[in-house]
PDB file of C-alpha atoms in Angstrom:
ATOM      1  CA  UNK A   1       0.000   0.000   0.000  1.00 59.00           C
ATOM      2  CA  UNK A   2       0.856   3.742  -0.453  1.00 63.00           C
ATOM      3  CA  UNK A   3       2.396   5.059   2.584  1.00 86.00           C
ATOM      4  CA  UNK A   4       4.219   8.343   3.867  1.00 93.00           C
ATOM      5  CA  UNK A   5       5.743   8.009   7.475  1.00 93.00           C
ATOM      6  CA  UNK A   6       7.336  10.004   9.992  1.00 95.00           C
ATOM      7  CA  UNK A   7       9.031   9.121  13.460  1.00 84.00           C
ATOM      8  CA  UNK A   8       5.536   9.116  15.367  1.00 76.00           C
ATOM      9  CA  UNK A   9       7.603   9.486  18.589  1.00 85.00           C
ATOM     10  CA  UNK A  10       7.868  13.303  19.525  1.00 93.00           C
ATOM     11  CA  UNK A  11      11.742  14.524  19.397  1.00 95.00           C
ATOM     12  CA  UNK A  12      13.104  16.340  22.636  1.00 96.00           C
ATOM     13  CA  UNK A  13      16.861  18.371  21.437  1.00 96.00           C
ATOM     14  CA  UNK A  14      18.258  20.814  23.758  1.00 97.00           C
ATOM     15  CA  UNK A  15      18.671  24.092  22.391  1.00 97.00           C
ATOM     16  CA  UNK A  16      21.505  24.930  19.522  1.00 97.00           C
ATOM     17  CA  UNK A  17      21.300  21.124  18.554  1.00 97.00           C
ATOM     18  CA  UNK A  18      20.812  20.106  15.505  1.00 97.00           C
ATOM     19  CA  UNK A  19      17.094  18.662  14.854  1.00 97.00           C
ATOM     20  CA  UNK A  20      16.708  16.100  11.999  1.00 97.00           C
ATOM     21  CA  UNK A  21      13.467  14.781  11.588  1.00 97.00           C
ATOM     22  CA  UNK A  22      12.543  11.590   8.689  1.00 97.00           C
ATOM     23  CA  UNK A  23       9.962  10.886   6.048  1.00 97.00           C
ATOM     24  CA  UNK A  24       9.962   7.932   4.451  1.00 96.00           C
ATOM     25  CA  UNK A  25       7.381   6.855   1.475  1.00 95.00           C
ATOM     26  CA  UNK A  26       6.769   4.170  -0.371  1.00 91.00           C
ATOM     27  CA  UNK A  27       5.172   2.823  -3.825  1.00 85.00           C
ATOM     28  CA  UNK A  28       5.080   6.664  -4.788  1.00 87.00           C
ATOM     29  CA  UNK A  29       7.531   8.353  -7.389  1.00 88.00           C
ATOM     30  CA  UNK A  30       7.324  11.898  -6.405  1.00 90.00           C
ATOM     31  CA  UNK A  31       8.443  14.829  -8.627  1.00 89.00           C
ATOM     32  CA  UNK A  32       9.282  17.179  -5.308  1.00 91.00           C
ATOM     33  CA  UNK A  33       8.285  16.602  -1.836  1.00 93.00           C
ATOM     34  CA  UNK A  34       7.251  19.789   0.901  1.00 95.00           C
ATOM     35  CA  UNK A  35       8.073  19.965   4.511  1.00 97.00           C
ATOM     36  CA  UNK A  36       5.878  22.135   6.674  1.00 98.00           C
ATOM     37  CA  UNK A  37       5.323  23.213  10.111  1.00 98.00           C
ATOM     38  CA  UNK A  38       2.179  22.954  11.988  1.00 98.00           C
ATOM     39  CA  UNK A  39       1.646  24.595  15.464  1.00 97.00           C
ATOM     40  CA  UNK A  40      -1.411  24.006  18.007  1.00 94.00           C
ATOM     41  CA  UNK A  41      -5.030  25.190  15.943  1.00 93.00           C
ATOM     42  CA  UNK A  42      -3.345  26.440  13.211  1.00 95.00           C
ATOM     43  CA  UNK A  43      -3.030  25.304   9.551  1.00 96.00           C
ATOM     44  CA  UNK A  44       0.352  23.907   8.200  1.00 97.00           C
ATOM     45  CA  UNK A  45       2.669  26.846   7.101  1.00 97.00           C
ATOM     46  CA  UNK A  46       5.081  25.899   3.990  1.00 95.00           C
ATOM     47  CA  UNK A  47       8.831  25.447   4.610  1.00 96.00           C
ATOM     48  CA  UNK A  48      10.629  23.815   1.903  1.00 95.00           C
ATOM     49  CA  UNK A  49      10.048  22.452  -1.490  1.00 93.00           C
ATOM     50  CA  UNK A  50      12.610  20.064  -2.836  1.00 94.00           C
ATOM     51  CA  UNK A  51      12.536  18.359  -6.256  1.00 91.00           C
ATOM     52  CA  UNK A  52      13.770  14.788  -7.601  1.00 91.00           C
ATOM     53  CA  UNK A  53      16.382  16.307  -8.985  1.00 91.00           C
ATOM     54  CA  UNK A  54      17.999  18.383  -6.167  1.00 93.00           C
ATOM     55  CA  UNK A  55      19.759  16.333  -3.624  1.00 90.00           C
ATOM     56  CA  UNK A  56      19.662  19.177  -0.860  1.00 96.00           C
ATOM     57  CA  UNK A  57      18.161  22.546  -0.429  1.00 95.00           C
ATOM     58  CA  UNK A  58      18.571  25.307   2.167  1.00 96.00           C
ATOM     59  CA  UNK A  59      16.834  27.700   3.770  1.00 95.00           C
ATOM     60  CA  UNK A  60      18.409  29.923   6.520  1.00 96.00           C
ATOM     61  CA  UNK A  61      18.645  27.437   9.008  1.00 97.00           C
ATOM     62  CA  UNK A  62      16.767  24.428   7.419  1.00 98.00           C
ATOM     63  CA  UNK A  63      17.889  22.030   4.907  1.00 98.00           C
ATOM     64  CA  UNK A  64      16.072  19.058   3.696  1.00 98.00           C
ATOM     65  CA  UNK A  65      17.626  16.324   1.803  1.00 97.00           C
ATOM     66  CA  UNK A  66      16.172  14.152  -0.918  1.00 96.00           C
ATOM     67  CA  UNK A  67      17.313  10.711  -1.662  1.00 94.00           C
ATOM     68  CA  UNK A  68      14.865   9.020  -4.525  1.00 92.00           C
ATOM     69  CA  UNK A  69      16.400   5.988  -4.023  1.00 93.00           C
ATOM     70  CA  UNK A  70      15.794   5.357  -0.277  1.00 94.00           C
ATOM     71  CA  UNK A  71      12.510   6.726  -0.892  1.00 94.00           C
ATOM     72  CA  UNK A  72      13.805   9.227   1.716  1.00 95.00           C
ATOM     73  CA  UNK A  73      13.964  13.520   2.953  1.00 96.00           C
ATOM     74  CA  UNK A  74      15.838  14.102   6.012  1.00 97.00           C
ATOM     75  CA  UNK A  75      14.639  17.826   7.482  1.00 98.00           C
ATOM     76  CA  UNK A  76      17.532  19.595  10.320  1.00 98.00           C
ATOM     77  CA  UNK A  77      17.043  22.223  11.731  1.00 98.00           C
ATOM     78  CA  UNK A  78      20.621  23.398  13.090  1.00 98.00           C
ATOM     79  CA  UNK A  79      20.950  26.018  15.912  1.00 98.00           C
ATOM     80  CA  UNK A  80      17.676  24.764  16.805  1.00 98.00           C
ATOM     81  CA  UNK A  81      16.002  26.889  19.370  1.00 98.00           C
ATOM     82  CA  UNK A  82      12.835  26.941  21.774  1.00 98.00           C
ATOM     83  CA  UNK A  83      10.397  28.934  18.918  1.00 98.00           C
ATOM     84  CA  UNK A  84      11.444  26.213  16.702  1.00 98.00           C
ATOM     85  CA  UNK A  85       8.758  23.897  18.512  1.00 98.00           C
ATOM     86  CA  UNK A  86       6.006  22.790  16.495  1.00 98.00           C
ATOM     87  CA  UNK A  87       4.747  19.402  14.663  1.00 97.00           C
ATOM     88  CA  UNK A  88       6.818  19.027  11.037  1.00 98.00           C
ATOM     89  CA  UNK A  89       4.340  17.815   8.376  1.00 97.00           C
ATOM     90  CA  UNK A  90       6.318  15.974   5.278  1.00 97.00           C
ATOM     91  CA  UNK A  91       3.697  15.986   2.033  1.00 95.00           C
ATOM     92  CA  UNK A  92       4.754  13.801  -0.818  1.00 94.00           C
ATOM     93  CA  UNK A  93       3.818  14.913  -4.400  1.00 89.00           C
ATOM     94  CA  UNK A  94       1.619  11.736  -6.012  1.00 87.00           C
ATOM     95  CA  UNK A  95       0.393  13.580  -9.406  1.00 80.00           C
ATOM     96  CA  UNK A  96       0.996  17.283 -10.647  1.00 72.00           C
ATOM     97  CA  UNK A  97      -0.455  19.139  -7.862  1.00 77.00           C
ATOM     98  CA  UNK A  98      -2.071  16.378  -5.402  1.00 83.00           C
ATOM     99  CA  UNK A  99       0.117  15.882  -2.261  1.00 89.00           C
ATOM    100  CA  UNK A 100      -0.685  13.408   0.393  1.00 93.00           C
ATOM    101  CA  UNK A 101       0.691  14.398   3.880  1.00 95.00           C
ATOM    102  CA  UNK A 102       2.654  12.023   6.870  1.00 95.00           C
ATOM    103  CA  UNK A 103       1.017  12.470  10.021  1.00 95.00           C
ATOM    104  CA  UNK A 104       3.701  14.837  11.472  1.00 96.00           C
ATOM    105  CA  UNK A 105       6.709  14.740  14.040  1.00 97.00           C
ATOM    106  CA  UNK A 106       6.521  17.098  17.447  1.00 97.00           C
ATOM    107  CA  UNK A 107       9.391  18.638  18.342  1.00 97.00           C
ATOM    108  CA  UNK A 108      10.138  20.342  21.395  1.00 97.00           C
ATOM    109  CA  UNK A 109      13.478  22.458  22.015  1.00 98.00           C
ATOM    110  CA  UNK A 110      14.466  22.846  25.274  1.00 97.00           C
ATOM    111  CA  UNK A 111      16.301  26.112  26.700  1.00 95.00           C
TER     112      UNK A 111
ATOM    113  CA  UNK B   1      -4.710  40.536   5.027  1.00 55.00           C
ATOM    114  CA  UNK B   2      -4.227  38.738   1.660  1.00 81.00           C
ATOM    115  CA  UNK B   3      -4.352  34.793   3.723  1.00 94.00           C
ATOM    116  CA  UNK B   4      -6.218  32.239   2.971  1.00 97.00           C
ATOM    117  CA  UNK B   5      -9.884  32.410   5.259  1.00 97.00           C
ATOM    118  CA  UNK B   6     -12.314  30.203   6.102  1.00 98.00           C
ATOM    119  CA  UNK B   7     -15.444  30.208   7.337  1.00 97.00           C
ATOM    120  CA  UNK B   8     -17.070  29.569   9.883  1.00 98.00           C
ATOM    121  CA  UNK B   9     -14.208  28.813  12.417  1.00 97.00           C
ATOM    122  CA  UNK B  10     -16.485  26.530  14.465  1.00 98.00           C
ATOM    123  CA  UNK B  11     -18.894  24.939  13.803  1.00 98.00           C
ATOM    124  CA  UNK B  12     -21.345  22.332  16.026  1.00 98.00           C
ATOM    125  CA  UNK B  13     -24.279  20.412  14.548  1.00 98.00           C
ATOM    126  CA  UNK B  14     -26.496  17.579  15.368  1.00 98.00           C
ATOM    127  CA  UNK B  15     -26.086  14.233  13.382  1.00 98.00           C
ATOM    128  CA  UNK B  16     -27.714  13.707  10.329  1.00 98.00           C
ATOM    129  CA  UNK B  17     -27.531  17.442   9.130  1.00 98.00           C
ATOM    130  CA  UNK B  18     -26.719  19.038   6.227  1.00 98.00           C
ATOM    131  CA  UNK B  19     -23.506  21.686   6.730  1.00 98.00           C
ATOM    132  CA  UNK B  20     -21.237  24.006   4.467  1.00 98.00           C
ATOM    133  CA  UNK B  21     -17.834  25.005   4.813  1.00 98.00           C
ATOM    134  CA  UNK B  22     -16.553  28.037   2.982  1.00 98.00           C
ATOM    135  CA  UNK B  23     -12.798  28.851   1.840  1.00 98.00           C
ATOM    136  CA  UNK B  24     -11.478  31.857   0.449  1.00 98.00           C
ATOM    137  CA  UNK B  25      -8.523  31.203  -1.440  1.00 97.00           C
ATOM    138  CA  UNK B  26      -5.674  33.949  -2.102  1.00 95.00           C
ATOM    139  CA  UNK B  27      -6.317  36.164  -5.057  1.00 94.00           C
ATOM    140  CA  UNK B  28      -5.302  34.564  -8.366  1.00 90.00           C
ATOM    141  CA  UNK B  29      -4.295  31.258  -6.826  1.00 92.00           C
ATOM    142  CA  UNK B  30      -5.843  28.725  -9.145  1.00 91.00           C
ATOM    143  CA  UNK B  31      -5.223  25.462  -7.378  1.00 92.00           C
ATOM    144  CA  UNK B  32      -7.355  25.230  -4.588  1.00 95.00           C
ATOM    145  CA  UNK B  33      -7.683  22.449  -1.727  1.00 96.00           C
ATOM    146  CA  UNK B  34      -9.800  20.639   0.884  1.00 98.00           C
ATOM    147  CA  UNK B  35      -8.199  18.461   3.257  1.00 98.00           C
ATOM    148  CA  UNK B  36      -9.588  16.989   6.885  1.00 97.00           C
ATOM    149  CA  UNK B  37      -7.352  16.779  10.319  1.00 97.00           C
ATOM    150  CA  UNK B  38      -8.017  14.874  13.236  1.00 95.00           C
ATOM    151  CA  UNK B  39      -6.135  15.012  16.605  1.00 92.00           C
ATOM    152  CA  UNK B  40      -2.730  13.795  16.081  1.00 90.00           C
ATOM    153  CA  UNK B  41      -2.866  12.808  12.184  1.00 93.00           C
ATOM    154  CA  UNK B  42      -1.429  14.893   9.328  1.00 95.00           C
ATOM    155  CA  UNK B  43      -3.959  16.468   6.854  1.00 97.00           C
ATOM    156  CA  UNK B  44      -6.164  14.041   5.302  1.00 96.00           C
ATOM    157  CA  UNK B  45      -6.560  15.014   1.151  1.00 95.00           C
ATOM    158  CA  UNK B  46     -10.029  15.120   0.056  1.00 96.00           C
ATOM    159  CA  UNK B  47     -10.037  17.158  -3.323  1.00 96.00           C
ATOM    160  CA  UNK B  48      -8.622  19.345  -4.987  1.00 93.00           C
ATOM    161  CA  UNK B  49      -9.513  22.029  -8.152  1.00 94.00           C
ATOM    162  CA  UNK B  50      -7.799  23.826 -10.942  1.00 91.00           C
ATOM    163  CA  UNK B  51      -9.668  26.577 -11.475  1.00 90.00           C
ATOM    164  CA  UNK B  52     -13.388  25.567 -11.589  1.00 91.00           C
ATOM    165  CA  UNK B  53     -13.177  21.642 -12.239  1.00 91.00           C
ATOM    166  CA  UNK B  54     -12.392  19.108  -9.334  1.00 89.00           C
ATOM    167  CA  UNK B  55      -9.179  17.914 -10.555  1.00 87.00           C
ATOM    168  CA  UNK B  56      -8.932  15.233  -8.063  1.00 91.00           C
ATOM    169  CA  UNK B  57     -11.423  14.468  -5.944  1.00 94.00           C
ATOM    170  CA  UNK B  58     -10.512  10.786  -4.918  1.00 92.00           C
ATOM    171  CA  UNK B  59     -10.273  11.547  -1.151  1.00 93.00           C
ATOM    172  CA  UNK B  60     -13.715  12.431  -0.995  1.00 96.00           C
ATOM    173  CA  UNK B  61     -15.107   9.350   1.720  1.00 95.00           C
ATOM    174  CA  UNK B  62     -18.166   8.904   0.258  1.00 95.00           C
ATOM    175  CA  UNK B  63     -21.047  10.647  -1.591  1.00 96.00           C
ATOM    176  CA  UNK B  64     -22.069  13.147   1.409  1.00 98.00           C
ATOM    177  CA  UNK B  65     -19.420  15.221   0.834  1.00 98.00           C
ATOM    178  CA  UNK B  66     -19.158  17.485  -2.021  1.00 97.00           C
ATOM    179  CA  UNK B  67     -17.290  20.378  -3.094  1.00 97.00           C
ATOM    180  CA  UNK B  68     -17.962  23.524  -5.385  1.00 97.00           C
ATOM    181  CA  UNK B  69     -15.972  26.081  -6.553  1.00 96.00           C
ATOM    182  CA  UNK B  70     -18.183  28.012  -9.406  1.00 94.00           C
ATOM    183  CA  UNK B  71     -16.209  31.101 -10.708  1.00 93.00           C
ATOM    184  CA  UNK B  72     -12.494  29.387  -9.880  1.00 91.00           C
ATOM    185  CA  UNK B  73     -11.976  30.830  -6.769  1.00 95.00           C
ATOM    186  CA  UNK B  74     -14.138  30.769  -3.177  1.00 97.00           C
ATOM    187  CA  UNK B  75     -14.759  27.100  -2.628  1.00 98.00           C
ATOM    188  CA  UNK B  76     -17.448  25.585  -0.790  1.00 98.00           C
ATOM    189  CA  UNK B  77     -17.340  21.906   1.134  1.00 98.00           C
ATOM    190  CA  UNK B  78     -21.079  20.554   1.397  1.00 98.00           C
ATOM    191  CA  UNK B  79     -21.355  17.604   3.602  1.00 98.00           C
ATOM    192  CA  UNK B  80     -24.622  16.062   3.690  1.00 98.00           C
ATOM    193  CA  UNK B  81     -26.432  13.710   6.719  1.00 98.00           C
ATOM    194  CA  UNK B  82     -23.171  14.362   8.939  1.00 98.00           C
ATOM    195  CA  UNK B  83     -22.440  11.808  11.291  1.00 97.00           C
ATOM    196  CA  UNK B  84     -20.354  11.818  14.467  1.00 97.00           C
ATOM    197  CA  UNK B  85     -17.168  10.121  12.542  1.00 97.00           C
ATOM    198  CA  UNK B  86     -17.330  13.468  10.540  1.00 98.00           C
ATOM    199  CA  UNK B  87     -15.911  15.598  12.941  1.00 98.00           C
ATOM    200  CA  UNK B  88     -12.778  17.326  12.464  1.00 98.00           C
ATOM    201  CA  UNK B  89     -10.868  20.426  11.230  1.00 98.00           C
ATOM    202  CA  UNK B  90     -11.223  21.206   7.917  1.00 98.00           C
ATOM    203  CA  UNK B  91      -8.623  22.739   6.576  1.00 98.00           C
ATOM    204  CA  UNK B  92      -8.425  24.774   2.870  1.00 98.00           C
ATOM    205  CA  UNK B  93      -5.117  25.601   1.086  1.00 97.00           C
ATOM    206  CA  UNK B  94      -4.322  27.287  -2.148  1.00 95.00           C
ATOM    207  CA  UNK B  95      -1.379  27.504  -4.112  1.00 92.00           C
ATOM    208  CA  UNK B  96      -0.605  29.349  -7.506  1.00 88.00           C
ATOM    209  CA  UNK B  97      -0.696  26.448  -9.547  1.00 74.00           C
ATOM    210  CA  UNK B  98       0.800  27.624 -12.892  1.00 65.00           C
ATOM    211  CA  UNK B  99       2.584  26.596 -15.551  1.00 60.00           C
ATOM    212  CA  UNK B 100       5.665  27.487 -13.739  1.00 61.00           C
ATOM    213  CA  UNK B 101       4.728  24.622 -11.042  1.00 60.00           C
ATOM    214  CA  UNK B 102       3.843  26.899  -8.178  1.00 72.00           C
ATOM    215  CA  UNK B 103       3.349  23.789  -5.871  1.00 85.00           C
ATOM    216  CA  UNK B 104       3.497  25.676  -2.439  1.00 91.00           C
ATOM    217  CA  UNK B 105       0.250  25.920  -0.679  1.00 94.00           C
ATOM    218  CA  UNK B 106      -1.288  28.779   1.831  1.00 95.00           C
ATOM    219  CA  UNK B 107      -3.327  27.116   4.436  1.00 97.00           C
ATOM    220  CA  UNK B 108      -6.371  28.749   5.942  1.00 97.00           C
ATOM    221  CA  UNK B 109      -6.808  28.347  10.017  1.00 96.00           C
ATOM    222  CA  UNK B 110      -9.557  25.766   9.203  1.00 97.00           C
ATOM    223  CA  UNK B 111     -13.169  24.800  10.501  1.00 98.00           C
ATOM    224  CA  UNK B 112     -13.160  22.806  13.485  1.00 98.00           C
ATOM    225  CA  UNK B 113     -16.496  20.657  12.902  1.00 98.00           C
ATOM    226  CA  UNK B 114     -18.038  18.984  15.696  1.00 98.00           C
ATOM    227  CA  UNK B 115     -20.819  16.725  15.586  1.00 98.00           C
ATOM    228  CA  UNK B 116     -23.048  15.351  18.523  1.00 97.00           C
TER     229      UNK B 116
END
């Protein structure tokens, strides 16, 4: 079956560590996958896009990683700090604009 | 501001009634979507439009729910004889969707939909 997941367990970093979260997805063959970031009775705000093509992309203090072959995007977050709390949302592209979301990894930075 | 907005922001209604969500996508965005959340899960795709069609309505559960979007751009989510499983936040997101492959999406703050 057609699955997208994400470490269900919350992550707990200290602050200034580095935060890497997974997604991992299977029987799709996406053209670019999106990481967002989902706080408490709000709606998911986009991150980063990343396409097949591009092993890595960066954003300030994000960068997500793309590996088509381990059906794979690692998300850090270096210098991580307290605001940097939220639930991560991974959404894998399954045909021209459709995505289909994992359900999410908490993180919590500690000061 | 220019957001994504949905209406209403709650709603509560008694089993076997009819209810309608409405979204108001960003100006110009012509890809617009419907997706459900419960507690704990990631957003659940029900369907989503380019322009005025459904492009891709395969999430939809089952033939209560429909979705309109008449002139290509406020959408509305009709559910018909809800039942208690229904409830949820429903959630509305919009991205650009050109040629150009605009795939980003603005999400609204959703409905929360309860119903007894």
């Amino acid at each position: 079956s057609q699955k997208i997941e994400q470490n269900s367990e919350a992550l707990n970093i200290q602050e200034g560590k580095t935060a890497t979260l997974t997604c991992n997805y299977t029987n799709y063959s996406p053209a670019y996958l999106q990481w967002y970031r989902q706080d408490p009775g709000r709606g998911p705000v986009f991150l980063l896009l990343i396409r097949e093509n591009e092993k890595e992309k960066r954003k300030e203090r994000l960068k997500v990683t793309f590996d088509t072959t381990l059906k794979q995007s690692l998300f850090h977050i270096t210098a991580s700090q307290p605001a940097d709390s939220a639930t991560y949302l991974c959404a894998v592209e399954t045909g021209g604009f459709k995505t289909i979301f994992g359900a999410g990894t908490r993180l919590f930075v500690k000061a | 501001g220019a957001g994504v907005s949905q209406t209403p922001s709650n709603k509560v209604t008694e089993k076997g009634k009819y209810v309608e969500l409405r979204c108001d996508p960003i100006s110009g965005h012509t890809a617009l979507y419907w997706y459900r959340q419960s507690l704990g899960q990631g957003p659940e795709f029900l369907i989503y439009f380019q322009g005025t069609g459904a492009a891709d309505d395969s999430g939809l559960p089952n033939d209560r729910f429909f979705a309109v979007r008449p002139e290509g751009s406020v959408s509305t989510l009709k559910i018909q004889r809800t039942e208690r499983g229904d409830s949820a936040v429903y959630l509305c997101a919009s991205s650009q969707g050109g040629l150009e492959g605009e795939y980003e999406q603005y999400f609204g703050p959703g409905t929360r939909l309860t119903v007894t």
